PDB file of C-alpha atoms in Angstrom:
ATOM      1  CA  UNK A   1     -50.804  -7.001 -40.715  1.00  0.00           C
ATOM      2  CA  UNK A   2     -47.753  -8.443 -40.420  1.00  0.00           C
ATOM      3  CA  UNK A   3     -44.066  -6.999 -42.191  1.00  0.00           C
ATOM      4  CA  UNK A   4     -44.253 -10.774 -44.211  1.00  0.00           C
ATOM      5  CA  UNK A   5     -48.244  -9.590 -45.459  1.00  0.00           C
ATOM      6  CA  UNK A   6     -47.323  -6.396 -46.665  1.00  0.00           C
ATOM      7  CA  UNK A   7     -44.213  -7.370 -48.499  1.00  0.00           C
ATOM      8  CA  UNK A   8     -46.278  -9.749 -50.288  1.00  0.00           C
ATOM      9  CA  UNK A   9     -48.590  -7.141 -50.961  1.00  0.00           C
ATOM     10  CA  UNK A  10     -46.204  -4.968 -52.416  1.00  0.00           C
ATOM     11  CA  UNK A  11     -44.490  -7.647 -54.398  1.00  0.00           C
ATOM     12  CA  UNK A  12     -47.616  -8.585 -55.581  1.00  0.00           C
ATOM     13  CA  UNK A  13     -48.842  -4.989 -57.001  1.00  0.00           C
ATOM     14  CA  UNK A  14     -45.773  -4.289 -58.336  1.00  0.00           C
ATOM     15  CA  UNK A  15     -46.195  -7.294 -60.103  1.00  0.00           C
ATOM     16  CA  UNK A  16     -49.838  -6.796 -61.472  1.00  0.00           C
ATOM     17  CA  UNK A  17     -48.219  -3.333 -62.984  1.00  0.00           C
ATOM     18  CA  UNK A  18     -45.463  -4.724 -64.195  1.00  0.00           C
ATOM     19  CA  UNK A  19     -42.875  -2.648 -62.168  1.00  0.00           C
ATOM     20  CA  UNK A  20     -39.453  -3.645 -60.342  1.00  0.00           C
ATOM     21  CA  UNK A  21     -40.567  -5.100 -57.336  1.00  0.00           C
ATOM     22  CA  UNK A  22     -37.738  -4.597 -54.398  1.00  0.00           C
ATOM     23  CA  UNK A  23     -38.696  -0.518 -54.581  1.00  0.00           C
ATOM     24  CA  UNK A  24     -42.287  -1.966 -53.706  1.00  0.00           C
ATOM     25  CA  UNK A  25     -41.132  -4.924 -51.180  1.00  0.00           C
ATOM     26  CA  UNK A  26     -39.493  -1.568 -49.534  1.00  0.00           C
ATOM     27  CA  UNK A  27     -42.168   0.733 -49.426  1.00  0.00           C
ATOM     28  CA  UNK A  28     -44.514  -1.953 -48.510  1.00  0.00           C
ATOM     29  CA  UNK A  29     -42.858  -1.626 -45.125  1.00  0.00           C
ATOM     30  CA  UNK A  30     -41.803   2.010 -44.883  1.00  0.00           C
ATOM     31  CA  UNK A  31     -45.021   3.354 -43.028  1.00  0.00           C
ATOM     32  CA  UNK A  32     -44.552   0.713 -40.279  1.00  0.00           C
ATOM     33  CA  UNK A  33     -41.151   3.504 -39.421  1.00  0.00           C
ATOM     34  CA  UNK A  34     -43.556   4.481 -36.615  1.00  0.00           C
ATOM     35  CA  UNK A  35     -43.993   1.146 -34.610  1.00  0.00           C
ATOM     36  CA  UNK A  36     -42.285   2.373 -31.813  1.00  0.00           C
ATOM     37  CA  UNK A  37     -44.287   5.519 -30.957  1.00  0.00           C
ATOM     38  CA  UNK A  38     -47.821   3.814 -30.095  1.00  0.00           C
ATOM     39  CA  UNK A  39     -49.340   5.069 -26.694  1.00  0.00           C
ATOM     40  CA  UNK A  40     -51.312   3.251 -24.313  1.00  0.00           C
ATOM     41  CA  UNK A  41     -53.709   5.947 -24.359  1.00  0.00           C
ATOM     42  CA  UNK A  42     -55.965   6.250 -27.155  1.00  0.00           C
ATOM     43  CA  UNK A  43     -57.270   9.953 -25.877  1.00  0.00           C
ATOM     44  CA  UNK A  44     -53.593  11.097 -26.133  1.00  0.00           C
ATOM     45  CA  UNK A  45     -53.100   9.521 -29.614  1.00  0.00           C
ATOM     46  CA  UNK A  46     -52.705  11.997 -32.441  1.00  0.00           C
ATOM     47  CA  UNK A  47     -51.007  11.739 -36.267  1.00  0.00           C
ATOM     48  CA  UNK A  48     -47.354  12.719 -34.848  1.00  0.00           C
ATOM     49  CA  UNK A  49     -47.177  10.506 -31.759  1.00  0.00           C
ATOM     50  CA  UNK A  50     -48.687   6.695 -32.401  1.00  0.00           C
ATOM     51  CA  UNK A  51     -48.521   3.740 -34.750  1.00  0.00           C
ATOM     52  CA  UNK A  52     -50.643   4.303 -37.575  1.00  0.00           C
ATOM     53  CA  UNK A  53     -50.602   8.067 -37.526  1.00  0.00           C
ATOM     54  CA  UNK A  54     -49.293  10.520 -40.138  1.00  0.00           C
ATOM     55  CA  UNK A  55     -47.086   7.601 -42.193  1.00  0.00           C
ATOM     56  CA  UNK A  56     -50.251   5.764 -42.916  1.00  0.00           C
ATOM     57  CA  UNK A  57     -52.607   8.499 -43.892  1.00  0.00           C
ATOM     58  CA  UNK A  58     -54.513   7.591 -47.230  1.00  0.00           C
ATOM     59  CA  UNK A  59     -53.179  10.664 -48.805  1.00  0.00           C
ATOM     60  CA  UNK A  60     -49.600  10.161 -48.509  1.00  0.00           C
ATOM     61  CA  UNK A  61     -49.296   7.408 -51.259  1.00  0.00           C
ATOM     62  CA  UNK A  62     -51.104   9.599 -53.286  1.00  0.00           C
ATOM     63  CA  UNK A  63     -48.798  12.353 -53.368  1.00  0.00           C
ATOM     64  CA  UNK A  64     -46.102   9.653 -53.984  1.00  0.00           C
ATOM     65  CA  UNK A  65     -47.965   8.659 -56.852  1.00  0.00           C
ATOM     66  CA  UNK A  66     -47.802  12.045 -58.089  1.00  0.00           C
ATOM     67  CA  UNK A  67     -44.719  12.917 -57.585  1.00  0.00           C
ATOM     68  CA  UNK A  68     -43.125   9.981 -59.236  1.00  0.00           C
ATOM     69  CA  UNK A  69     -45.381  10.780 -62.519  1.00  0.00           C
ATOM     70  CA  UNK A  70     -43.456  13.935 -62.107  1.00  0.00           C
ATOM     71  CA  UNK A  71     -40.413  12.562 -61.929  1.00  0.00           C
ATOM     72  CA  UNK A  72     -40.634  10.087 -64.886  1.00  0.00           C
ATOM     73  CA  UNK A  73     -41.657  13.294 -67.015  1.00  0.00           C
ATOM     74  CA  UNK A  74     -39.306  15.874 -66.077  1.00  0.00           C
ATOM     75  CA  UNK A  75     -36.557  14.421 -64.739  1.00  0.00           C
ATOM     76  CA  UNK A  76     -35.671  10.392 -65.331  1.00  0.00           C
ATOM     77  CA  UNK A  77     -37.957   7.974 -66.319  1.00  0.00           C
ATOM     78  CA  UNK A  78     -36.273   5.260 -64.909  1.00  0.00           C
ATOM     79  CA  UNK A  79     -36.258   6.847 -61.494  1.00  0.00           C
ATOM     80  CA  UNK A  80     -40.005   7.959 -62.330  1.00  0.00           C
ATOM     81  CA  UNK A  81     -40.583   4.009 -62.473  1.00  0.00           C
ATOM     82  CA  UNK A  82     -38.902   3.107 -59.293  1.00  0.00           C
ATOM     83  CA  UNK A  83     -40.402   5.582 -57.485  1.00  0.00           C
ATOM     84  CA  UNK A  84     -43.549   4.604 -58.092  1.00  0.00           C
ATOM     85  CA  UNK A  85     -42.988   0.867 -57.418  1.00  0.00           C
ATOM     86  CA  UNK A  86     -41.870   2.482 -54.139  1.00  0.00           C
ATOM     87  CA  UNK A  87     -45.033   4.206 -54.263  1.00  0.00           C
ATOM     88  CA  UNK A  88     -47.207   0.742 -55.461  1.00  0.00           C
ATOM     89  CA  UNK A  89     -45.706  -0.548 -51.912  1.00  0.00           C
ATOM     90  CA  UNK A  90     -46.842   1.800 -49.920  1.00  0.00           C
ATOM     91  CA  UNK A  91     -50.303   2.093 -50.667  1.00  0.00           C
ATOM     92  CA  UNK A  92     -50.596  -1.490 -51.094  1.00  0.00           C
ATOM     93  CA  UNK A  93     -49.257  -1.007 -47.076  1.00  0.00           C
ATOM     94  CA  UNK A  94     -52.432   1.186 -46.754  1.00  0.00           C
ATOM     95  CA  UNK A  95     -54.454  -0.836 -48.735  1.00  0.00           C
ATOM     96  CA  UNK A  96     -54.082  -3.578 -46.274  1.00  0.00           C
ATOM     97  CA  UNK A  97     -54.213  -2.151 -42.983  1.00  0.00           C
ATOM     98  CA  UNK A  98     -57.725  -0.709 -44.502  1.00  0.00           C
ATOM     99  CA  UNK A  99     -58.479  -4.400 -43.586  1.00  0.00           C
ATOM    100  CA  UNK A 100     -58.110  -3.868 -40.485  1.00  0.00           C
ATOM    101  CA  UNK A 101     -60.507  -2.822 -37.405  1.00  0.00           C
ATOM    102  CA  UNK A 102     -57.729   0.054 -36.517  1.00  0.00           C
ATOM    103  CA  UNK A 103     -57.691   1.101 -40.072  1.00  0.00           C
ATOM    104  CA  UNK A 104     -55.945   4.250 -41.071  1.00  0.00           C
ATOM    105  CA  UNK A 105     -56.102   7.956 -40.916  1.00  0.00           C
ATOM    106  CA  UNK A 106     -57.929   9.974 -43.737  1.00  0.00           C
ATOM    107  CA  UNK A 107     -58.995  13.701 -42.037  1.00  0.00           C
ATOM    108  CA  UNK A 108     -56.554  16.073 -40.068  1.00  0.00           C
ATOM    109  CA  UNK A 109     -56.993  14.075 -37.446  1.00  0.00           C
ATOM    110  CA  UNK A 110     -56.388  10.753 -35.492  1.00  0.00           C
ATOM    111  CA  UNK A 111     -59.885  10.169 -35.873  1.00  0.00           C
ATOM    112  CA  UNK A 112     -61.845   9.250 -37.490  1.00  0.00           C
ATOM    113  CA  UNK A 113     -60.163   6.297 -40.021  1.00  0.00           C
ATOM    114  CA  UNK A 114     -61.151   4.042 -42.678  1.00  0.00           C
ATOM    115  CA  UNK A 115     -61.753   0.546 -42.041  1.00  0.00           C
ATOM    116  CA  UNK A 116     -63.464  -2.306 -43.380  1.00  0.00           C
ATOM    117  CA  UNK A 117     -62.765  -4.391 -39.854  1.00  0.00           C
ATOM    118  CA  UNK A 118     -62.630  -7.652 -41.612  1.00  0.00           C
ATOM    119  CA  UNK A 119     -58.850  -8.871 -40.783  1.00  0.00           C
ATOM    120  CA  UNK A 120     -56.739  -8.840 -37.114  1.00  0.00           C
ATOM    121  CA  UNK A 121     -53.067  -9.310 -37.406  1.00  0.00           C
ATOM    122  CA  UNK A 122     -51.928 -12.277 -36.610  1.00  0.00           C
ATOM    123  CA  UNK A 123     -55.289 -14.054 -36.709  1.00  0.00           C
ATOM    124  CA  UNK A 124     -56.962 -16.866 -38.930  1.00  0.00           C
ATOM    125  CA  UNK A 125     -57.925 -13.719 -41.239  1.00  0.00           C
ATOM    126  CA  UNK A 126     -54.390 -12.714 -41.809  1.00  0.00           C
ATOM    127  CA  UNK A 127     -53.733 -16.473 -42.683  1.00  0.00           C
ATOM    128  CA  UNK A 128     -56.252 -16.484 -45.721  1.00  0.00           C
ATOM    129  CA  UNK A 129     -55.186 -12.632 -46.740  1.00  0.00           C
ATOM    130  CA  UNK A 130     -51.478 -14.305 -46.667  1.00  0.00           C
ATOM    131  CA  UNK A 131     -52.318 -17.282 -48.641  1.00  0.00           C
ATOM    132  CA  UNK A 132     -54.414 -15.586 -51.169  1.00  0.00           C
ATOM    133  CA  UNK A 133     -51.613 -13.190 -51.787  1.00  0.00           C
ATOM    134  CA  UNK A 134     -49.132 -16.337 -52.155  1.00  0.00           C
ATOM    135  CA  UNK A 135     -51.463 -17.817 -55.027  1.00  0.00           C
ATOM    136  CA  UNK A 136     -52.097 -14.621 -56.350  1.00  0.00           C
ATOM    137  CA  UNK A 137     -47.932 -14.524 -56.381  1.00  0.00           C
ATOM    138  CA  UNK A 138     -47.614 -17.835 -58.151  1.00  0.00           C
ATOM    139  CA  UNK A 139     -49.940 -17.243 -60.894  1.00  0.00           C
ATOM    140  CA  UNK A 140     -47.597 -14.610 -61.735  1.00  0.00           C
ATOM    141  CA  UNK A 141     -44.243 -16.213 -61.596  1.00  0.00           C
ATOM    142  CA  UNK A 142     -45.600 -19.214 -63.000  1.00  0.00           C
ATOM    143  CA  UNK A 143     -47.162 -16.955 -66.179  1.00  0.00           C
ATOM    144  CA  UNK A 144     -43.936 -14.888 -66.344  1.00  0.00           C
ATOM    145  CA  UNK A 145     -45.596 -11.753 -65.211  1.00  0.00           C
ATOM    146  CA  UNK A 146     -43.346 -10.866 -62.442  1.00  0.00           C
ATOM    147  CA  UNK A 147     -40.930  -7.615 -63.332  1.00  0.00           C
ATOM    148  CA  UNK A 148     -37.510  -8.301 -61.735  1.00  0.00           C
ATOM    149  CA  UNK A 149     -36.548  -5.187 -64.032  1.00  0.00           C
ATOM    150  CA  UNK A 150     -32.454  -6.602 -62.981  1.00  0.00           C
ATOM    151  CA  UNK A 151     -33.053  -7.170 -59.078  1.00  0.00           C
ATOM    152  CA  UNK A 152     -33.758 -10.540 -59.209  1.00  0.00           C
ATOM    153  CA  UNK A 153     -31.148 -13.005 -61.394  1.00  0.00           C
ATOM    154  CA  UNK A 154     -33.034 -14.678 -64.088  1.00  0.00           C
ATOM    155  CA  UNK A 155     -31.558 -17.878 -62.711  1.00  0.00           C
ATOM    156  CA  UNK A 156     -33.474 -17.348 -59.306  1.00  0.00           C
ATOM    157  CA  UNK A 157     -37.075 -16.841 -61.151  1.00  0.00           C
ATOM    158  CA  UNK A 158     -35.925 -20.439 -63.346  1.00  0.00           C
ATOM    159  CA  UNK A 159     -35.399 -21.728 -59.338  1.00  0.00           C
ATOM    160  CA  UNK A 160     -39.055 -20.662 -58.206  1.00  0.00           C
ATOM    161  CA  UNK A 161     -40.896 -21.719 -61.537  1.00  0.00           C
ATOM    162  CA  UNK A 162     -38.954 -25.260 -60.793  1.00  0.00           C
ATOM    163  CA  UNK A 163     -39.805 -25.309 -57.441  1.00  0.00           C
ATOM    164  CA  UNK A 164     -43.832 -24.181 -58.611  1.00  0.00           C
ATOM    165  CA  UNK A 165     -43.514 -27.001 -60.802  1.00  0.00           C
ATOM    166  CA  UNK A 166     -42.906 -29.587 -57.958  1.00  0.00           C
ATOM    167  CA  UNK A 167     -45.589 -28.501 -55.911  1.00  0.00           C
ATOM    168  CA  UNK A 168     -48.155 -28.945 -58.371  1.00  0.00           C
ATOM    169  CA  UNK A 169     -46.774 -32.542 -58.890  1.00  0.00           C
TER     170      UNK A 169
END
């Protein structure tokens, strides 16, 4: 998936659980931090040396879940809640890339990974995963669902509910 997919993605779950959504918009992209160490070589490939190694193993957004439980109880509770709309990114990162046929890590190892094979990035199946998350993204603005918890002016959501508005005619 593209950066543009999984931003949505994260926007879009931090939505659905009512949380701030730029700590998602930035996790949503944090695991990508490893673009640049992909190898031609898929026998050389291993969690610490290629795209879609150790920062997109299924368990890592799970200990970020925990942690910022943890953190809401014993330390802040407003950190606690950013943390895990940082945390809502990420997996929804994860959950994505499941999508695709490279999938992502889930043993000790490179391999084997989980993945459903059903999207390629940049292809007609990225196009319907990006428009589904769009609508999905409007129904919430539009129903006043979205959390901008003080990132996002007020006056910018009145802009995008106006602008919903027009579209629909």
């Amino acid at each position: 998936m593209t950066a543009g997919t999984h931003i949505l993605g994260g926007i879009l779950l931090a939505a659905f659980f009512q949380l701030p959504i730029i700590p998602a918009a930035f996790g949503s992209v944090l695991p990508d931090i490893d673009l640049k160490k992909g190898l031609p070589f898929r026998q050389n490939r291993t969690l610490f040396n290629s795209h879609r190694g150790i920062t997109h193993h299924i368990a890592i957004p799970i200990v970020l879940v925990f942690l910022s439980i943890y953190l809401r109880d014993h330390y802040s509770y407003e950190i606690g809640r950013y943390f895990l709309s940082f945390s809502i990114g990420y997996a929804s990162h994860i959950l994505l890339d499941i999508l695709n046929p490279l999938g992502v890590p889930f043993s000790f190892k490179y391999y084997p990974r989980l993945s459903l094979k059903l999207v390629r990035s940049g292809k007609f199946g990225e196009i319907f995963v990006i428009l589904t998350l769009v609508a999905m993204l409007i129904y919430f603005v539009d129903s006043g669902k979205l959390s901008y918890a003080g990132f996002i002016d007020k006056d910018i959501l009145e802009v995008l509910k106006k602008l919903i508005e027009e579209v629909r005619g």
